[in-house]
mmCIF file of C-alpha atoms in Angstrom:
data_model
loop_
_atom_site.group_PDB
_atom_site.id
_atom_site.type_symbol
_atom_site.label_atom_id
_atom_site.label_comp_id
_atom_site.label_asym_id
_atom_site.label_seq_id
_atom_site.Cartn_x
_atom_site.Cartn_y
_atom_site.Cartn_z
ATOM 1 C CA MET A 235 -0.047 -0.015 0.048
ATOM 2 C CA ASN A 236 1.224 3.504 -0.735
ATOM 3 C CA LEU A 237 1.971 5.744 2.139
ATOM 4 C CA LEU A 238 0.754 8.741 0.191
ATOM 5 C CA GLU A 239 -1.642 8.917 -2.787
ATOM 6 C CA ILE A 240 -2.415 12.175 -4.696
ATOM 7 C CA ARG A 241 -5.033 11.898 -7.528
ATOM 8 C CA SER A 242 -5.787 14.675 -10.071
ATOM 9 C CA MET A 243 -4.964 17.383 -7.389
ATOM 10 C CA LYS A 244 -6.018 20.848 -8.491
ATOM 11 C CA LYS A 245 -5.499 24.364 -6.741
ATOM 12 C CA THR A 246 -6.283 27.757 -8.092
ATOM 13 C CA PHE A 247 -5.474 31.139 -6.460
ATOM 14 C CA ASP A 248 -7.853 33.745 -8.029
ATOM 15 C CA ASP A 249 -7.670 32.994 -11.711
ATOM 16 C CA LEU A 250 -4.171 31.309 -11.506
ATOM 17 C CA GLU A 251 -4.168 27.537 -11.833
ATOM 18 C CA VAL A 252 -1.228 26.726 -9.617
ATOM 19 C CA ILE A 253 -1.738 22.868 -9.502
ATOM 20 C CA ARG A 254 -3.439 21.801 -12.627
ATOM 21 C CA ASP A 255 -3.765 18.063 -12.433
ATOM 22 C CA ILE A 256 -1.291 16.255 -10.370
ATOM 23 C CA SER A 257 -1.185 12.459 -9.419
ATOM 24 C CA LEU A 258 1.570 11.294 -7.188
ATOM 25 C CA SER A 259 2.050 8.236 -5.083
ATOM 26 C CA VAL A 260 4.875 7.412 -2.593
ATOM 27 C CA GLU A 261 5.722 4.153 -1.099
ATOM 28 C CA GLN A 262 7.068 3.586 2.417
ATOM 29 C CA GLY A 263 10.759 4.073 2.471
ATOM 30 C CA GLU A 264 10.904 5.966 -0.648
ATOM 31 C CA VAL A 265 12.771 9.319 -0.923
ATOM 32 C CA VAL A 266 11.100 11.574 -3.717
ATOM 33 C CA SER A 267 12.701 15.049 -4.660
ATOM 34 C CA ILE A 268 10.498 17.571 -6.379
ATOM 35 C CA ILE A 269 12.459 20.000 -8.625
ATOM 36 C CA GLY A 270 11.409 22.661 -10.911
ATOM 37 C CA PRO A 271 11.569 26.524 -11.609
ATOM 38 C CA SER A 272 10.143 28.897 -9.112
ATOM 39 C CA GLY A 273 6.335 29.334 -9.480
ATOM 40 C CA SER A 274 5.803 25.831 -10.866
ATOM 41 C CA GLY A 275 3.545 24.784 -7.904
ATOM 42 C CA LYS A 276 6.141 22.622 -5.877
ATOM 43 C CA SER A 277 5.424 24.373 -2.460
ATOM 44 C CA THR A 278 1.672 24.584 -3.101
ATOM 45 C CA LEU A 279 1.791 20.780 -3.725
ATOM 46 C CA LEU A 280 3.306 20.304 -0.375
ATOM 47 C CA ARG A 281 0.933 22.718 1.378
ATOM 48 C CA CYS A 282 -2.088 20.943 -0.082
ATOM 49 C CA ALA A 283 -0.737 17.409 0.564
ATOM 50 C CA THR A 284 -0.195 18.530 4.289
ATOM 51 C CA MET A 285 -3.675 20.192 4.413
ATOM 52 C CA LEU A 286 -2.152 23.666 5.241
ATOM 53 C CA GLU A 287 -3.999 24.731 1.987
ATOM 54 C CA GLU A 288 -7.378 23.379 0.889
ATOM 55 C CA MET A 289 -7.385 21.682 -2.514
ATOM 56 C CA ASP A 290 -9.979 22.642 -5.203
ATOM 57 C CA GLY A 291 -10.203 19.228 -6.632
ATOM 58 C CA GLY A 292 -8.855 15.689 -6.687
ATOM 59 C CA GLU A 293 -8.223 13.016 -4.016
ATOM 60 C CA LEU A 294 -5.791 12.779 -1.153
ATOM 61 C CA SER A 295 -5.124 9.549 0.901
ATOM 62 C CA TYR A 296 -2.560 8.361 3.635
ATOM 63 C CA LEU A 297 -2.190 4.771 3.954
ATOM 64 C CA GLY A 298 -5.407 4.109 2.204
ATOM 65 C CA GLN A 299 -7.480 6.507 4.216
ATOM 66 C CA LYS A 300 -9.033 9.290 2.340
ATOM 67 C CA ALA A 301 -8.471 12.744 3.579
ATOM 68 C CA ALA A 302 -10.128 14.520 0.749
ATOM 69 C CA TRP A 303 -12.242 13.527 -2.118
ATOM 70 C CA GLU A 304 -14.732 14.779 -4.766
ATOM 71 C CA GLU A 305 -18.435 14.164 -4.311
ATOM 72 C CA THR A 306 -21.383 15.050 -6.563
ATOM 73 C CA GLY A 307 -24.225 16.766 -4.819
ATOM 74 C CA LYS A 308 -28.040 16.496 -5.667
ATOM 75 C CA ASP A 309 -27.627 19.624 -7.747
ATOM 76 C CA GLY A 310 -25.177 17.707 -9.981
ATOM 77 C CA LYS A 311 -22.242 19.928 -8.857
ATOM 78 C CA THR A 312 -18.920 18.410 -7.875
ATOM 79 C CA ARG A 313 -17.511 19.443 -4.641
ATOM 80 C CA LEU A 314 -14.278 18.708 -2.646
ATOM 81 C CA VAL A 315 -15.074 17.073 0.672
ATOM 82 C CA TYR A 316 -12.542 16.637 3.567
ATOM 83 C CA ALA A 317 -12.791 13.953 6.235
ATOM 84 C CA PRO A 318 -14.226 14.900 9.575
ATOM 85 C CA LYS A 319 -11.951 16.807 11.896
ATOM 86 C CA LYS A 320 -11.303 13.859 14.214
ATOM 87 C CA GLU A 321 -10.342 11.631 11.363
ATOM 88 C CA LEU A 322 -8.158 14.443 9.756
ATOM 89 C CA ARG A 323 -6.224 14.733 13.154
ATOM 90 C CA LYS A 324 -5.476 11.012 13.057
ATOM 91 C CA ILE A 325 -4.370 11.164 9.375
ATOM 92 C CA CYS A 326 -2.086 14.222 10.118
ATOM 93 C CA ARG A 327 -0.109 12.202 12.578
ATOM 94 C CA ASN A 328 1.235 10.155 9.520
ATOM 95 C CA PHE A 329 3.351 13.124 8.499
ATOM 96 C CA GLY A 330 5.750 15.956 9.656
ATOM 97 C CA LEU A 331 6.816 19.107 7.822
ATOM 98 C CA VAL A 332 9.918 20.956 7.908
ATOM 99 C CA PHE A 333 9.698 24.568 6.486
ATOM 100 C CA GLN A 334 12.373 26.596 4.851
ATOM 101 C CA ASN A 335 12.114 29.349 7.674
ATOM 102 C CA PHE A 336 12.455 26.959 10.718
ATOM 103 C CA HIS A 337 9.315 28.209 12.375
ATOM 104 C CA LEU A 338 10.726 27.596 15.916
ATOM 105 C CA PHE A 339 9.023 29.445 18.930
ATOM 106 C CA PRO A 340 11.544 31.977 19.780
ATOM 107 C CA HIS A 341 10.448 32.115 23.515
ATOM 108 C CA TYR A 342 11.010 28.351 24.070
ATOM 109 C CA THR A 343 14.302 26.464 24.558
ATOM 110 C CA VAL A 344 15.366 24.032 21.966
ATOM 111 C CA LEU A 345 14.149 21.151 24.285
ATOM 112 C CA LYS A 346 10.713 22.761 24.737
ATOM 113 C CA ASN A 347 10.374 23.386 20.970
ATOM 114 C CA ILE A 348 10.849 19.618 20.387
ATOM 115 C CA ILE A 349 8.652 18.284 23.212
ATOM 116 C CA ASP A 350 5.854 20.792 22.957
ATOM 117 C CA ALA A 351 3.803 18.981 20.301
ATOM 118 C CA PRO A 352 4.261 15.408 21.629
ATOM 119 C CA VAL A 353 3.316 16.280 25.027
ATOM 120 C CA SER A 354 0.413 18.848 24.200
ATOM 121 C CA VAL A 355 -0.916 17.178 20.995
ATOM 122 C CA ASP A 356 -0.074 13.567 21.173
ATOM 123 C CA LYS A 357 -0.325 13.361 25.096
ATOM 124 C CA VAL A 358 3.158 11.659 25.328
ATOM 125 C CA PRO A 359 4.233 11.617 28.962
ATOM 126 C CA LYS A 360 6.793 14.440 29.509
ATOM 127 C CA LYS A 361 9.562 12.027 30.676
ATOM 128 C CA GLU A 362 9.264 9.984 27.444
ATOM 129 C CA ALA A 363 9.126 13.055 25.340
ATOM 130 C CA VAL A 364 12.286 14.464 26.924
ATOM 131 C CA LYS A 365 13.972 11.184 26.312
ATOM 132 C CA ARG A 366 12.861 11.193 22.761
ATOM 133 C CA ALA A 367 14.040 14.775 22.343
ATOM 134 C CA GLU A 368 17.454 14.159 23.894
ATOM 135 C CA ASP A 369 18.031 11.096 21.716
ATOM 136 C CA LEU A 370 17.081 13.180 18.594
ATOM 137 C CA LEU A 371 19.509 16.127 19.699
ATOM 138 C CA ALA A 372 22.384 13.540 20.199
ATOM 139 C CA LYS A 373 21.654 12.077 16.809
ATOM 140 C CA LEU A 374 21.566 15.581 15.156
ATOM 141 C CA GLY A 375 24.718 16.684 16.971
ATOM 142 C CA LEU A 376 22.929 19.256 19.142
ATOM 143 C CA SER A 377 23.031 17.618 22.642
ATOM 144 C CA ASP A 378 24.801 20.905 23.876
ATOM 145 C CA LYS A 379 22.180 23.183 22.688
ATOM 146 C CA ARG A 380 19.147 21.719 24.650
ATOM 147 C CA ASP A 381 18.756 24.708 26.870
ATOM 148 C CA ALA A 382 19.585 27.268 24.106
ATOM 149 C CA TYR A 383 17.012 29.646 22.538
ATOM 150 C CA PRO A 384 16.684 29.893 18.812
ATOM 151 C CA TYR A 385 18.298 33.162 18.518
ATOM 152 C CA GLN A 386 21.594 31.642 20.047
ATOM 153 C CA LEU A 387 21.643 29.174 17.178
ATOM 154 C CA SER A 388 23.114 29.510 13.645
ATOM 155 C CA GLY A 389 20.626 28.944 10.824
ATOM 156 C CA GLY A 390 21.827 25.336 10.173
ATOM 157 C CA GLN A 391 21.372 24.532 13.963
ATOM 158 C CA GLN A 392 17.883 26.028 13.856
ATOM 159 C CA GLN A 393 16.991 23.923 10.874
ATOM 160 C CA ARG A 394 18.305 20.791 12.458
ATOM 161 C CA VAL A 395 16.068 21.645 15.525
ATOM 162 C CA SER A 396 13.145 21.929 13.240
ATOM 163 C CA ILE A 397 13.871 18.446 11.789
ATOM 164 C CA ALA A 398 14.239 17.090 15.331
ATOM 165 C CA ARG A 399 10.831 18.661 16.175
ATOM 166 C CA ALA A 400 9.193 17.017 13.176
ATOM 167 C CA LEU A 401 10.857 13.676 14.099
ATOM 168 C CA ALA A 402 9.765 13.839 17.701
ATOM 169 C CA LEU A 403 6.101 13.144 16.665
ATOM 170 C CA GLN A 404 7.435 9.768 14.928
ATOM 171 C CA PRO A 405 5.884 10.513 11.532
ATOM 172 C CA LYS A 406 5.838 7.894 8.768
ATOM 173 C CA LEU A 407 6.612 10.491 6.155
ATOM 174 C CA LEU A 408 8.512 13.713 6.259
ATOM 175 C CA PHE A 409 7.955 16.708 3.927
ATOM 176 C CA PHE A 410 10.806 19.135 3.378
ATOM 177 C CA ASP A 411 10.022 22.438 1.754
ATOM 178 C CA GLU A 412 13.165 23.862 0.428
ATOM 179 C CA PRO A 413 15.046 23.100 3.726
ATOM 180 C CA THR A 414 18.180 24.847 2.703
ATOM 181 C CA SER A 415 17.009 27.950 0.914
ATOM 182 C CA ALA A 416 17.263 30.170 3.889
ATOM 183 C CA LEU A 417 20.826 28.979 4.683
ATOM 184 C CA ASP A 418 24.508 30.085 3.657
ATOM 185 C CA PRO A 419 26.165 27.496 1.490
ATOM 186 C CA GLU A 420 28.474 26.692 4.445
ATOM 187 C CA LEU A 421 25.506 25.761 6.569
ATOM 188 C CA THR A 422 23.402 23.939 3.777
ATOM 189 C CA GLY A 423 25.901 20.962 3.998
ATOM 190 C CA GLU A 424 25.091 20.169 7.653
ATOM 191 C CA VAL A 425 21.336 20.041 6.976
ATOM 192 C CA LEU A 426 21.682 17.882 3.837
ATOM 193 C CA LYS A 427 23.961 15.571 5.801
ATOM 194 C CA VAL A 428 21.050 14.999 8.283
ATOM 195 C CA ILE A 429 18.570 14.235 5.491
ATOM 196 C CA LYS A 430 20.968 11.755 3.939
ATOM 197 C CA GLU A 431 21.382 10.020 7.077
ATOM 198 C CA LEU A 432 17.539 9.796 7.418
ATOM 199 C CA ALA A 433 17.470 8.412 3.884
ATOM 200 C CA LYS A 434 19.865 5.637 4.869
ATOM 201 C CA GLU A 435 17.472 4.882 7.681
ATOM 202 C CA HIS A 436 14.688 4.381 5.065
ATOM 203 C CA MET A 437 12.736 7.389 6.272
ATOM 204 C CA THR A 438 9.974 8.175 3.800
ATOM 205 C CA MET A 439 10.625 11.775 2.520
ATOM 206 C CA ILE A 440 9.363 14.062 -0.071
ATOM 207 C CA ILE A 441 11.825 17.011 -0.553
ATOM 208 C CA VAL A 442 11.327 20.193 -2.623
ATOM 209 C CA THR A 443 14.758 21.313 -3.342
ATOM 210 C CA HIS A 444 17.002 23.236 -5.730
ATOM 211 C CA GLU A 445 20.073 21.240 -4.632
ATOM 212 C CA MET A 446 20.558 19.112 -7.690
ATOM 213 C CA GLN A 447 23.613 17.082 -6.657
ATOM 214 C CA PHE A 448 21.903 16.296 -3.384
ATOM 215 C CA ALA A 449 18.703 15.316 -5.223
ATOM 216 C CA LYS A 450 20.725 13.008 -7.416
ATOM 217 C CA GLU A 451 22.453 11.440 -4.475
ATOM 218 C CA VAL A 452 19.667 10.897 -2.111
ATOM 219 C CA SER A 453 16.511 10.344 -4.137
ATOM 220 C CA ASP A 454 14.848 7.201 -5.289
ATOM 221 C CA ARG A 455 12.775 9.176 -7.704
ATOM 222 C CA ILE A 456 12.970 12.833 -8.951
ATOM 223 C CA VAL A 457 9.855 14.626 -10.000
ATOM 224 C CA PHE A 458 10.311 17.605 -12.435
ATOM 225 C CA MET A 459 7.320 20.210 -12.022
ATOM 226 C CA GLU A 460 6.537 23.118 -14.341
ATOM 227 C CA GLY A 461 3.319 25.102 -14.828
ATOM 228 C CA GLY A 462 1.502 23.250 -12.169
ATOM 229 C CA VAL A 463 1.996 19.780 -13.799
ATOM 230 C CA ILE A 464 4.351 16.856 -13.561
ATOM 231 C CA VAL A 465 6.421 17.197 -16.758
ATOM 232 C CA GLU A 466 8.468 14.259 -16.058
ATOM 233 C CA GLN A 467 9.538 11.704 -13.213
ATOM 234 C CA GLY A 468 11.988 8.879 -12.995
ATOM 235 C CA THR A 469 15.107 7.663 -11.202
ATOM 236 C CA PRO A 470 17.886 10.285 -10.809
ATOM 237 C CA GLU A 471 19.806 8.505 -13.665
ATOM 238 C CA GLU A 472 16.750 8.903 -15.933
ATOM 239 C CA ILE A 473 16.103 12.525 -14.948
ATOM 240 C CA PHE A 474 19.660 13.649 -15.208
ATOM 241 C CA ALA A 475 19.883 11.933 -18.699
ATOM 242 C CA SER A 476 16.386 13.101 -19.795
ATOM 243 C CA GLY A 477 15.795 13.753 -23.475
ATOM 244 C CA ASN A 478 13.241 16.505 -22.429
ATOM 245 C CA VAL A 479 14.774 19.739 -23.495
ATOM 246 C CA ARG A 480 13.146 21.814 -20.680
ATOM 247 C CA VAL A 481 14.217 19.282 -18.029
ATOM 248 C CA ARG A 482 17.890 19.250 -19.408
ATOM 249 C CA GLU A 483 17.952 22.976 -19.574
ATOM 250 C CA PHE A 484 16.781 23.420 -16.005
ATOM 251 C CA ILE A 485 19.257 20.787 -14.636
ATOM 252 C CA GLY A 486 22.056 22.407 -16.673
ATOM 253 C CA LYS A 487 21.593 25.680 -14.871
ATOM 254 C CA PHE A 488 22.456 24.160 -11.519
ATOM 255 C CA THR A 489 25.036 21.612 -12.607
ATOM 256 C CA GLY A 490 26.932 23.618 -15.159
#
């Protein structure tokens, strides 16, 4: 069974079709990178998949459980319907999301940033949540930062804390939206290293990235998007040797 299944997703802002008709499925343990020019709909796809934005059409499922689908009413009109809130909360526990701008609470310590959701949302006992957080901080090389505040950390350290925070909820799937775009090239490497380690542990991930070499190394599959549609998808070898002029042109800009 696929962990994530998107069928015919559509999303329009005013008159602009940002996602035109996207279908994508992701299996457990798979790492999928999404690449493409700015404005191609990559981040909107992630926001719709994580229900931060409402889709306008299509179907969204996690582990076979429908989160959103289309229904035809008595008036003959088709509408998008979301599962009841209680079910959606359960579905949302399947995934975590790491943003490009960290989104840490500035007035919380690193430890509190990580344990806050497990304790208040998942009702994990505090002792267990702290143990989980300490293990993650050790794994990400941040044990000495548990009592620090976000402003005392570098951008790379803040992003690693936000990855630890997402992992603390023990999701089955992690979404990354341009996880290094707010970082200096020097700090980018330390975040990419963490994601590569997670890939080795067979963490299921969907990564929107402009780091082509990284996408090539870490992905089982690369999806190239443009104009709100998937233009091409395949293994890194297939995408980097693509006969599609637009795909070749795009990759060439980043790889010289």
